[in-house]
């Protein structure tokens, strides 16, 4: 299963960006449990940003609560991250994650990462 993320870029402090991540696989069927976003800033460990279950329950890191919104469209196997009021400390590579069921079991899949830079 491939996860393709997009939407990163350079934005000024206070600005907004929307990230998208779509899961796809043409060779076999799959179903998705939770999806989410993580980020890794230079010299730091990867950290959770937000997750959303297949039923729509969400969880956010304290640092992004009230500014970021995670959502998903199950029919499109896609998860989104709307980021508002961006701060320089939000600068990081953002990775999407999906917990996926296949005929061979359940495992986590990761996207390739998309860079978000918040700077004036």
PDB file of C-alpha atoms in Angstrom:
ATOM      1  CA  UNK A   1       0.000   0.000   0.000  1.00  0.00           C
ATOM      2  CA  UNK A   2       1.361   3.443  -0.930  1.00  0.00           C
ATOM      3  CA  UNK A   3       0.682   6.667   0.914  1.00  0.00           C
ATOM      4  CA  UNK A   4       1.164   9.808  -1.177  1.00  0.00           C
ATOM      5  CA  UNK A   5       1.349  13.076   0.714  1.00  0.00           C
ATOM      6  CA  UNK A   6       1.160  16.557  -0.731  1.00  0.00           C
ATOM      7  CA  UNK A   7       0.547  20.157   0.228  1.00  0.00           C
ATOM      8  CA  UNK A   8       3.694  21.244   2.015  1.00  0.00           C
ATOM      9  CA  UNK A   9       5.535  24.446   1.274  1.00  0.00           C
ATOM     10  CA  UNK A  10       6.723  27.772   2.576  1.00  0.00           C
ATOM     11  CA  UNK A  11       4.276  29.949   4.490  1.00  0.00           C
ATOM     12  CA  UNK A  12       4.581  33.047   6.624  1.00  0.00           C
ATOM     13  CA  UNK A  13       3.813  32.970  10.339  1.00  0.00           C
ATOM     14  CA  UNK A  14       0.086  33.190  10.874  1.00  0.00           C
ATOM     15  CA  UNK A  15      -0.622  31.610   7.515  1.00  0.00           C
ATOM     16  CA  UNK A  16      -2.362  28.378   6.580  1.00  0.00           C
ATOM     17  CA  UNK A  17      -1.601  25.197   4.693  1.00  0.00           C
ATOM     18  CA  UNK A  18      -3.561  22.061   3.939  1.00  0.00           C
ATOM     19  CA  UNK A  19      -1.850  18.704   3.691  1.00  0.00           C
ATOM     20  CA  UNK A  20      -3.376  15.696   1.960  1.00  0.00           C
ATOM     21  CA  UNK A  21      -2.432  12.037   1.985  1.00  0.00           C
ATOM     22  CA  UNK A  22      -4.049   9.320  -0.102  1.00  0.00           C
ATOM     23  CA  UNK A  23      -3.615   5.563   0.286  1.00  0.00           C
ATOM     24  CA  UNK A  24      -3.669   3.409  -2.813  1.00  0.00           C
ATOM     25  CA  UNK A  25      -2.970  -0.161  -3.923  1.00  0.00           C
ATOM     26  CA  UNK A  26      -4.064  -1.740  -7.189  1.00  0.00           C
ATOM     27  CA  UNK A  27      -2.898  -5.321  -6.537  1.00  0.00           C
ATOM     28  CA  UNK A  28      -5.008  -6.281  -3.542  1.00  0.00           C
ATOM     29  CA  UNK A  29      -7.768  -4.995  -1.315  1.00  0.00           C
ATOM     30  CA  UNK A  30      -7.224  -3.229   1.964  1.00  0.00           C
ATOM     31  CA  UNK A  31      -9.091  -1.342   4.655  1.00  0.00           C
ATOM     32  CA  UNK A  32      -7.876   1.500   6.828  1.00  0.00           C
ATOM     33  CA  UNK A  33      -8.181   1.858  10.569  1.00  0.00           C
ATOM     34  CA  UNK A  34      -6.706   5.036  12.074  1.00  0.00           C
ATOM     35  CA  UNK A  35      -4.921   7.628   9.954  1.00  0.00           C
ATOM     36  CA  UNK A  36      -2.836  10.521  11.086  1.00  0.00           C
ATOM     37  CA  UNK A  37       0.009  12.945  10.809  1.00  0.00           C
ATOM     38  CA  UNK A  38       3.387  13.046  12.509  1.00  0.00           C
ATOM     39  CA  UNK A  39       6.203  15.536  12.127  1.00  0.00           C
ATOM     40  CA  UNK A  40       9.931  15.657  12.589  1.00  0.00           C
ATOM     41  CA  UNK A  41      11.859  18.870  12.998  1.00  0.00           C
ATOM     42  CA  UNK A  42      15.622  19.013  12.374  1.00  0.00           C
ATOM     43  CA  UNK A  43      17.511  17.330  15.192  1.00  0.00           C
ATOM     44  CA  UNK A  44      14.344  16.167  16.910  1.00  0.00           C
ATOM     45  CA  UNK A  45      12.398  12.953  17.183  1.00  0.00           C
ATOM     46  CA  UNK A  46       9.271  12.302  15.182  1.00  0.00           C
ATOM     47  CA  UNK A  47       6.185  13.350  17.131  1.00  0.00           C
ATOM     48  CA  UNK A  48       2.473  12.858  16.815  1.00  0.00           C
ATOM     49  CA  UNK A  49       0.503  15.781  15.419  1.00  0.00           C
ATOM     50  CA  UNK A  50      -3.014  14.418  15.008  1.00  0.00           C
ATOM     51  CA  UNK A  51      -4.858  11.169  14.410  1.00  0.00           C
ATOM     52  CA  UNK A  52      -8.351  10.226  13.329  1.00  0.00           C
ATOM     53  CA  UNK A  53     -10.095   6.875  13.581  1.00  0.00           C
ATOM     54  CA  UNK A  54     -12.253   5.341  10.894  1.00  0.00           C
ATOM     55  CA  UNK A  55     -15.240   6.532  12.905  1.00  0.00           C
ATOM     56  CA  UNK A  56     -14.003  10.100  13.009  1.00  0.00           C
ATOM     57  CA  UNK A  57     -12.647  10.335  16.544  1.00  0.00           C
ATOM     58  CA  UNK A  58      -9.676  12.702  16.670  1.00  0.00           C
ATOM     59  CA  UNK A  59      -6.649  13.226  18.852  1.00  0.00           C
ATOM     60  CA  UNK A  60      -4.245  16.178  18.779  1.00  0.00           C
ATOM     61  CA  UNK A  61      -0.907  17.114  20.231  1.00  0.00           C
ATOM     62  CA  UNK A  62      -1.319  19.904  22.776  1.00  0.00           C
ATOM     63  CA  UNK A  63       0.906  22.161  20.683  1.00  0.00           C
ATOM     64  CA  UNK A  64      -1.524  22.175  17.748  1.00  0.00           C
ATOM     65  CA  UNK A  65      -4.910  22.052  19.464  1.00  0.00           C
ATOM     66  CA  UNK A  66      -7.171  24.832  18.252  1.00  0.00           C
ATOM     67  CA  UNK A  67      -4.981  25.530  15.218  1.00  0.00           C
ATOM     68  CA  UNK A  68      -4.882  22.255  13.280  1.00  0.00           C
ATOM     69  CA  UNK A  69      -7.786  20.096  12.122  1.00  0.00           C
ATOM     70  CA  UNK A  70      -7.473  16.512  10.933  1.00  0.00           C
ATOM     71  CA  UNK A  71     -10.176  15.010   8.740  1.00  0.00           C
ATOM     72  CA  UNK A  72     -10.626  12.119   6.353  1.00  0.00           C
ATOM     73  CA  UNK A  73     -12.765  10.947   3.468  1.00  0.00           C
ATOM     74  CA  UNK A  74     -13.038   7.202   3.809  1.00  0.00           C
ATOM     75  CA  UNK A  75     -14.362   6.712   0.281  1.00  0.00           C
ATOM     76  CA  UNK A  76     -11.173   8.305  -1.033  1.00  0.00           C
ATOM     77  CA  UNK A  77      -8.815   6.665   1.484  1.00  0.00           C
ATOM     78  CA  UNK A  78      -7.547  10.167   2.154  1.00  0.00           C
ATOM     79  CA  UNK A  79      -6.594  12.070   5.282  1.00  0.00           C
ATOM     80  CA  UNK A  80      -6.190  15.843   5.489  1.00  0.00           C
ATOM     81  CA  UNK A  81      -4.496  18.221   7.884  1.00  0.00           C
ATOM     82  CA  UNK A  82      -5.703  21.820   7.861  1.00  0.00           C
ATOM     83  CA  UNK A  83      -3.073  23.953   9.558  1.00  0.00           C
ATOM     84  CA  UNK A  84      -3.986  27.497  10.573  1.00  0.00           C
ATOM     85  CA  UNK A  85      -2.159  30.159  12.563  1.00  0.00           C
ATOM     86  CA  UNK A  86       1.134  28.523  11.700  1.00  0.00           C
ATOM     87  CA  UNK A  87       4.173  29.286  13.828  1.00  0.00           C
ATOM     88  CA  UNK A  88       7.885  28.964  13.075  1.00  0.00           C
ATOM     89  CA  UNK A  89       8.023  26.050  15.504  1.00  0.00           C
ATOM     90  CA  UNK A  90       5.643  24.140  13.227  1.00  0.00           C
ATOM     91  CA  UNK A  91       8.457  23.888  10.692  1.00  0.00           C
ATOM     92  CA  UNK A  92       9.120  20.193  10.087  1.00  0.00           C
ATOM     93  CA  UNK A  93       8.765  17.332   7.672  1.00  0.00           C
ATOM     94  CA  UNK A  94       5.216  16.052   8.031  1.00  0.00           C
ATOM     95  CA  UNK A  95       4.544  12.350   7.570  1.00  0.00           C
ATOM     96  CA  UNK A  96       1.170  10.721   7.090  1.00  0.00           C
ATOM     97  CA  UNK A  97       0.476   7.390   8.692  1.00  0.00           C
ATOM     98  CA  UNK A  98      -2.212   4.785   8.211  1.00  0.00           C
ATOM     99  CA  UNK A  99      -2.927   1.575  10.084  1.00  0.00           C
ATOM    100  CA  UNK A 100      -4.058  -0.780   7.353  1.00  0.00           C
ATOM    101  CA  UNK A 101      -5.611  -4.233   7.162  1.00  0.00           C
ATOM    102  CA  UNK A 102      -4.712  -6.557   4.292  1.00  0.00           C
ATOM    103  CA  UNK A 103      -5.042 -10.295   3.770  1.00  0.00           C
ATOM    104  CA  UNK A 104      -1.647 -10.633   5.416  1.00  0.00           C
ATOM    105  CA  UNK A 105      -2.479  -8.770   8.581  1.00  0.00           C
ATOM    106  CA  UNK A 106      -2.458  -5.323  10.064  1.00  0.00           C
ATOM    107  CA  UNK A 107       0.445  -2.899   9.977  1.00  0.00           C
ATOM    108  CA  UNK A 108       1.400   0.770   9.884  1.00  0.00           C
ATOM    109  CA  UNK A 109       2.269   2.431   6.602  1.00  0.00           C
ATOM    110  CA  UNK A 110       4.042   5.779   6.173  1.00  0.00           C
ATOM    111  CA  UNK A 111       4.043   8.403   3.466  1.00  0.00           C
ATOM    112  CA  UNK A 112       7.212   9.930   2.068  1.00  0.00           C
ATOM    113  CA  UNK A 113       7.010  13.156   4.041  1.00  0.00           C
ATOM    114  CA  UNK A 114       6.263  16.693   2.961  1.00  0.00           C
ATOM    115  CA  UNK A 115       8.220  19.720   4.166  1.00  0.00           C
ATOM    116  CA  UNK A 116       6.430  22.592   5.863  1.00  0.00           C
ATOM    117  CA  UNK A 117       8.478  25.720   6.450  1.00  0.00           C
ATOM    118  CA  UNK A 118       7.032  28.605   8.437  1.00  0.00           C
ATOM    119  CA  UNK A 119       9.183  31.672   8.023  1.00  0.00           C
ATOM    120  CA  UNK A 120       8.970  35.341   7.184  1.00  0.00           C
TER     121      UNK A 120
END
